[in-house]
Tab-separated table of C-alpha atoms and ligand atoms in Angstrom:
chain	number	residue	atom	x	y	z
A	1	UNK	CA	-3.324	140.750	48.331
A	2	UNK	CA	-6.616	142.641	48.364
A	3	UNK	CA	-9.478	140.200	48.197
A	4	UNK	CA	-9.483	136.552	49.228
A	5	UNK	CA	-12.283	134.134	48.403
A	6	UNK	CA	-12.401	131.355	51.010
A	7	UNK	CA	-14.422	128.319	49.952
A	8	UNK	CA	-15.421	126.211	52.954
A	9	UNK	CA	-16.468	122.696	51.939
A	10	UNK	CA	-16.394	120.704	55.190
A	11	UNK	CA	-19.446	119.536	57.155
A	12	UNK	CA	-17.481	120.693	60.208
A	13	UNK	CA	-17.370	124.198	58.745
A	14	UNK	CA	-15.130	126.518	60.785
A	15	UNK	CA	-14.339	123.745	63.291
A	16	UNK	CA	-12.510	121.759	60.593
A	17	UNK	CA	-8.732	121.605	61.057
A	18	UNK	CA	-8.231	122.881	57.515
A	19	UNK	CA	-10.503	125.854	58.108
A	20	UNK	CA	-8.703	126.818	61.312
A	21	UNK	CA	-5.357	126.536	59.593
A	22	UNK	CA	-6.542	128.653	56.662
A	23	UNK	CA	-7.813	131.353	59.029
A	24	UNK	CA	-4.500	131.436	60.913
A	25	UNK	CA	-2.692	131.727	57.603
A	26	UNK	CA	-4.904	134.587	56.426
A	27	UNK	CA	-4.600	136.453	59.748
A	28	UNK	CA	-0.802	136.115	59.704
A	29	UNK	CA	-0.119	136.811	56.061
A	30	UNK	CA	-2.883	139.065	54.801
A	31	UNK	CA	-4.348	140.775	57.879
A	32	UNK	CA	-5.693	143.664	55.829
A	33	UNK	CA	-7.182	141.613	52.995
A	34	UNK	CA	-10.909	141.605	52.451
A	35	UNK	CA	-12.144	138.087	53.170
A	36	UNK	CA	-15.115	136.807	51.225
A	37	UNK	CA	-16.348	133.537	52.710
A	38	UNK	CA	-18.482	131.073	50.805
A	39	UNK	CA	-19.639	128.333	53.171
A	40	UNK	CA	-20.900	125.610	50.839
A	41	UNK	CA	-22.252	123.516	53.732
A	42	UNK	CA	-23.742	126.203	56.013
A	43	UNK	CA	-25.399	127.881	53.047
A	44	UNK	CA	-25.883	125.053	50.551
A	45	UNK	CA	-26.245	125.880	46.888
A	46	UNK	CA	-29.529	124.799	45.276
A	47	UNK	CA	-29.436	121.437	43.503
A	48	UNK	CA	-29.002	121.706	39.744
A	49	UNK	CA	-32.428	122.243	38.166
A	50	UNK	CA	-33.763	121.297	34.730
A	51	UNK	CA	-33.673	124.957	33.608
A	52	UNK	CA	-29.957	125.277	34.419
A	53	UNK	CA	-29.132	121.902	32.844
A	54	UNK	CA	-31.059	122.842	29.686
A	55	UNK	CA	-29.510	126.331	29.520
A	56	UNK	CA	-26.025	124.935	30.004
A	57	UNK	CA	-26.342	122.574	27.046
A	58	UNK	CA	-28.044	124.976	24.612
A	59	UNK	CA	-27.284	128.409	23.182
A	60	UNK	CA	-29.049	130.273	25.981
A	61	UNK	CA	-28.128	133.949	26.481
A	62	UNK	CA	-25.418	134.423	29.105
A	63	UNK	CA	-27.676	136.751	31.094
A	64	UNK	CA	-30.616	134.319	31.196
A	65	UNK	CA	-32.133	133.938	34.675
A	66	UNK	CA	-31.341	130.201	34.585
A	67	UNK	CA	-27.695	131.223	35.071
A	68	UNK	CA	-28.340	133.490	38.081
A	69	UNK	CA	-26.683	131.259	40.699
A	70	UNK	CA	-23.820	130.335	38.370
A	71	UNK	CA	-23.279	133.980	37.470
A	72	UNK	CA	-23.147	135.040	41.126
A	73	UNK	CA	-20.540	132.380	41.942
A	74	UNK	CA	-18.389	133.178	38.912
A	75	UNK	CA	-18.580	136.910	39.696
A	76	UNK	CA	-17.417	136.157	43.248
A	77	UNK	CA	-14.448	134.268	41.875
A	78	UNK	CA	-13.635	136.993	39.354
A	79	UNK	CA	-13.678	139.614	42.112
A	80	UNK	CA	-11.015	137.770	44.152
A	81	UNK	CA	-7.231	138.160	43.835
A	82	UNK	CA	-6.671	134.862	45.541
A	83	UNK	CA	-8.680	131.682	46.111
A	84	UNK	CA	-8.393	129.397	49.132
A	85	UNK	CA	-10.325	126.118	49.059
A	86	UNK	CA	-10.644	124.176	52.308
A	87	UNK	CA	-12.014	120.746	51.551
A	88	UNK	CA	-12.226	117.262	53.030
A	89	UNK	CA	-11.640	114.179	50.928
A	90	UNK	CA	-14.892	112.238	50.661
A	91	UNK	CA	-14.729	108.786	49.107
A	92	UNK	CA	-11.404	109.489	47.398
A	93	UNK	CA	-12.733	112.654	45.746
A	94	UNK	CA	-14.182	116.126	46.330
A	95	UNK	CA	-17.232	116.331	48.645
A	96	UNK	CA	-20.674	116.793	47.074
A	97	UNK	CA	-20.891	120.459	48.183
A	98	UNK	CA	-17.716	121.343	46.283
A	99	UNK	CA	-18.785	119.300	43.255
A	100	UNK	CA	-21.995	121.336	43.085
A	101	UNK	CA	-19.988	124.596	43.173
A	102	UNK	CA	-17.877	123.234	40.311
A	103	UNK	CA	-21.028	122.375	38.317
A	104	UNK	CA	-22.155	125.994	38.616
A	105	UNK	CA	-18.805	127.635	37.982
A	106	UNK	CA	-17.470	125.580	35.078
A	107	UNK	CA	-19.640	126.996	32.298
A	108	UNK	CA	-19.135	126.874	28.536
A	109	UNK	CA	-18.762	130.331	26.873
A	110	UNK	CA	-18.546	131.985	30.312
A	111	UNK	CA	-15.713	130.472	32.320
A	112	UNK	CA	-14.210	128.266	29.600
A	113	UNK	CA	-14.284	128.016	25.804
A	114	UNK	CA	-14.370	124.872	23.713
A	115	UNK	CA	-11.672	125.094	21.036
A	116	UNK	CA	-10.302	122.584	18.516
A	117	UNK	CA	-7.386	122.161	20.923
A	118	UNK	CA	-9.674	121.443	23.881
A	119	UNK	CA	-11.261	123.439	26.691
A	120	UNK	CA	-9.566	126.746	27.464
A	121	UNK	CA	-10.113	128.766	30.644
A	122	UNK	CA	-11.584	132.259	30.320
A	123	UNK	CA	-10.942	133.450	33.875
A	124	UNK	CA	-7.819	135.274	34.938
A	125	UNK	CA	-5.228	133.169	36.701
A	126	UNK	CA	-4.822	133.853	40.425
A	127	UNK	CA	-2.805	132.286	43.253
A	128	UNK	CA	-4.853	129.444	44.669
A	129	UNK	CA	-4.320	127.312	47.737
A	130	UNK	CA	-6.171	124.043	48.314
A	131	UNK	CA	-6.096	122.606	51.847
A	132	UNK	CA	-7.243	118.984	51.776
A	133	UNK	CA	-8.202	117.072	54.950
A	134	UNK	CA	-8.470	113.291	54.994
A	135	UNK	CA	-9.068	110.629	57.596
A	136	UNK	CA	-6.468	108.342	56.042
A	137	UNK	CA	-3.388	108.566	53.851
A	138	UNK	CA	-3.290	108.807	50.041
A	139	UNK	CA	0.201	110.278	49.489
A	140	UNK	CA	3.628	109.299	50.737
A	141	UNK	CA	4.855	106.046	52.255
A	142	UNK	CA	1.666	105.458	54.315
A	143	UNK	CA	-0.687	105.829	51.312
A	144	UNK	CA	-3.320	103.092	51.292
A	145	UNK	CA	-6.001	104.535	49.056
A	146	UNK	CA	-6.633	106.212	45.718
A	147	UNK	CA	-6.658	110.002	45.338
A	148	UNK	CA	-9.124	111.226	42.702
A	149	UNK	CA	-9.351	114.622	44.385
A	150	UNK	CA	-6.002	116.271	43.665
A	151	UNK	CA	-5.731	115.655	39.925
A	152	UNK	CA	-9.444	116.276	39.399
A	153	UNK	CA	-9.491	119.618	41.230
A	154	UNK	CA	-6.276	120.731	39.524
A	155	UNK	CA	-7.870	119.885	36.159
A	156	UNK	CA	-11.105	121.730	36.994
A	157	UNK	CA	-9.188	124.843	38.084
A	158	UNK	CA	-6.975	124.788	35.006
A	159	UNK	CA	-10.073	124.475	32.804
A	160	UNK	CA	-11.223	127.743	34.378
A	161	UNK	CA	-7.799	129.289	33.643
A	162	UNK	CA	-6.444	128.938	37.184
A	163	UNK	CA	-3.061	127.255	37.081
A	164	UNK	CA	-1.138	128.857	39.976
A	165	UNK	CA	-2.374	126.196	42.370
A	166	UNK	CA	-0.683	124.826	45.501
A	167	UNK	CA	-2.041	121.830	47.432
A	168	UNK	CA	-1.362	121.224	51.114
A	169	UNK	CA	-2.514	117.874	52.508
A	170	UNK	CA	-3.653	117.158	56.069
A	171	UNK	CA	-3.657	113.369	56.158
A	172	UNK	CA	-4.434	110.795	58.839
A	173	UNK	CA	-6.929	112.955	60.738
A	174	UNK	CA	-8.957	109.883	61.780
A	175	UNK	CA	-5.954	108.249	63.457
A	176	UNK	CA	-6.183	109.975	66.832
A	177	UNK	CA	-4.969	113.208	68.392
A	178	UNK	CA	-1.265	112.568	67.885
A	179	UNK	CA	-1.864	111.965	64.183
A	180	UNK	CA	-3.885	115.178	63.877
A	181	UNK	CA	-1.040	117.096	65.545
A	182	UNK	CA	1.494	115.430	63.229
A	183	UNK	CA	-0.605	116.424	60.195
A	184	UNK	CA	-0.744	120.039	61.380
A	185	UNK	CA	3.004	120.079	62.141
A	186	UNK	CA	3.637	118.686	58.676
A	187	UNK	CA	1.315	121.218	57.019
A	188	UNK	CA	2.899	124.325	58.534
A	189	UNK	CA	6.241	124.182	56.657
A	190	UNK	CA	4.341	123.195	53.501
A	191	UNK	CA	2.193	126.295	53.926
A	192	UNK	CA	5.256	128.479	54.616
A	193	UNK	CA	6.899	127.209	51.442
A	194	UNK	CA	3.929	127.278	49.112
A	195	UNK	CA	2.601	130.641	50.211
A	196	UNK	CA	6.060	132.234	49.987
A	197	UNK	CA	6.471	130.850	46.489
A	198	UNK	CA	2.990	131.293	45.047
A	199	UNK	CA	1.891	134.333	47.001
A	200	UNK	CA	5.214	136.182	47.280
A	201	UNK	CA	4.780	136.577	51.019
A	202	UNK	CA	7.391	135.981	53.682
A	203	UNK	CA	5.608	136.614	57.011
A	204	UNK	CA	5.889	133.652	59.396
A	205	UNK	CA	2.743	131.739	60.317
A	206	UNK	CA	2.632	131.186	64.072
A	207	UNK	CA	2.581	127.495	65.077
B	301	FMN	C1	-18.753	110.809	53.565
B	301	FMN	C2	-17.323	110.717	53.985
B	301	FMN	C3	-16.392	110.105	53.157
B	301	FMN	C4	-15.056	110.028	53.532
B	301	FMN	N1	-14.172	109.473	52.670
B	301	FMN	C5	-12.859	109.446	52.988
B	301	FMN	C6	-11.904	108.925	52.075
B	301	FMN	O1	-12.198	108.503	50.971
B	301	FMN	N2	-10.617	108.905	52.459
B	301	FMN	C7	-10.213	109.390	53.674
B	301	FMN	O2	-9.011	109.353	53.953
B	301	FMN	N3	-11.081	109.906	54.548
B	301	FMN	C8	-12.402	109.951	54.233
B	301	FMN	N4	-13.297	110.490	55.108
B	301	FMN	C9	-12.815	111.079	56.364
B	301	FMN	C10	-12.595	112.582	56.236
B	301	FMN	O3	-11.799	112.899	55.122
B	301	FMN	C11	-11.898	113.050	57.499
B	301	FMN	O4	-12.785	112.894	58.586
B	301	FMN	C12	-11.422	114.485	57.419
B	301	FMN	O5	-10.719	114.786	58.590
B	301	FMN	C13	-12.572	115.419	57.295
B	301	FMN	O6	-12.076	116.723	57.242
B	301	FMN	P1	-12.948	117.952	57.724
B	301	FMN	O7	-12.867	117.983	59.203
B	301	FMN	O8	-12.314	119.095	57.048
B	301	FMN	O9	-14.354	117.697	57.249
B	301	FMN	C14	-14.639	110.571	54.775
B	301	FMN	C15	-15.566	111.200	55.608
B	301	FMN	C16	-16.888	111.290	55.215
B	301	FMN	C17	-17.866	111.986	56.139
């Protein structure tokens, strides 16, 4: 593993449980990897402007200045061997900061093509880990709410061409300290399994 792109999407930034877990994972498993951090909250992307919206829906040249932000984000993704997304669930779905990143990165003729068979990703596949944090439960026996995040994000990534995706869920984080600890305890073996399988890496992650 040479270059990791870490997308931080939580308002709590590096204090978020998911972020801390991701950093422990990276330190344990890929200590020599180059880490490229994209903090979507600390350094917010500009809102979508009329020039970008117009360029996106017309036959504007790929190197037009309207695509500058989009191009930079796609180039960052292309330069990574591995993608790690740390995101909270907000209102059953991805938070606004991550949605904005998606709106810049998912781009016709650049990151996906429209074919008679549907949209086809133009980016190279790469191992991807998504760490989702939620106050409540949306999977398993305690699930009490809808989950529009997991399937949506998986679909977005596959539209880019990224299909080697593993999700690890930190649920019940708003249910007190014991619940947070239980979520972390639950996540660790999930991380061990998924990273060994997807990332071909056997180093233990310290609890
Ligand atoms: C705007 C907003 C919407 C939220 N919506 C949900 C939700 O739909 N389901 C849920 O379980 N938790 C929801 N939460 C709680 C967060 O998912 C929870 O606090 C989580 O631990 C945040 O993770 P973070 O520390 O990585 O930001 C919401 C929090 C905020 C601020």
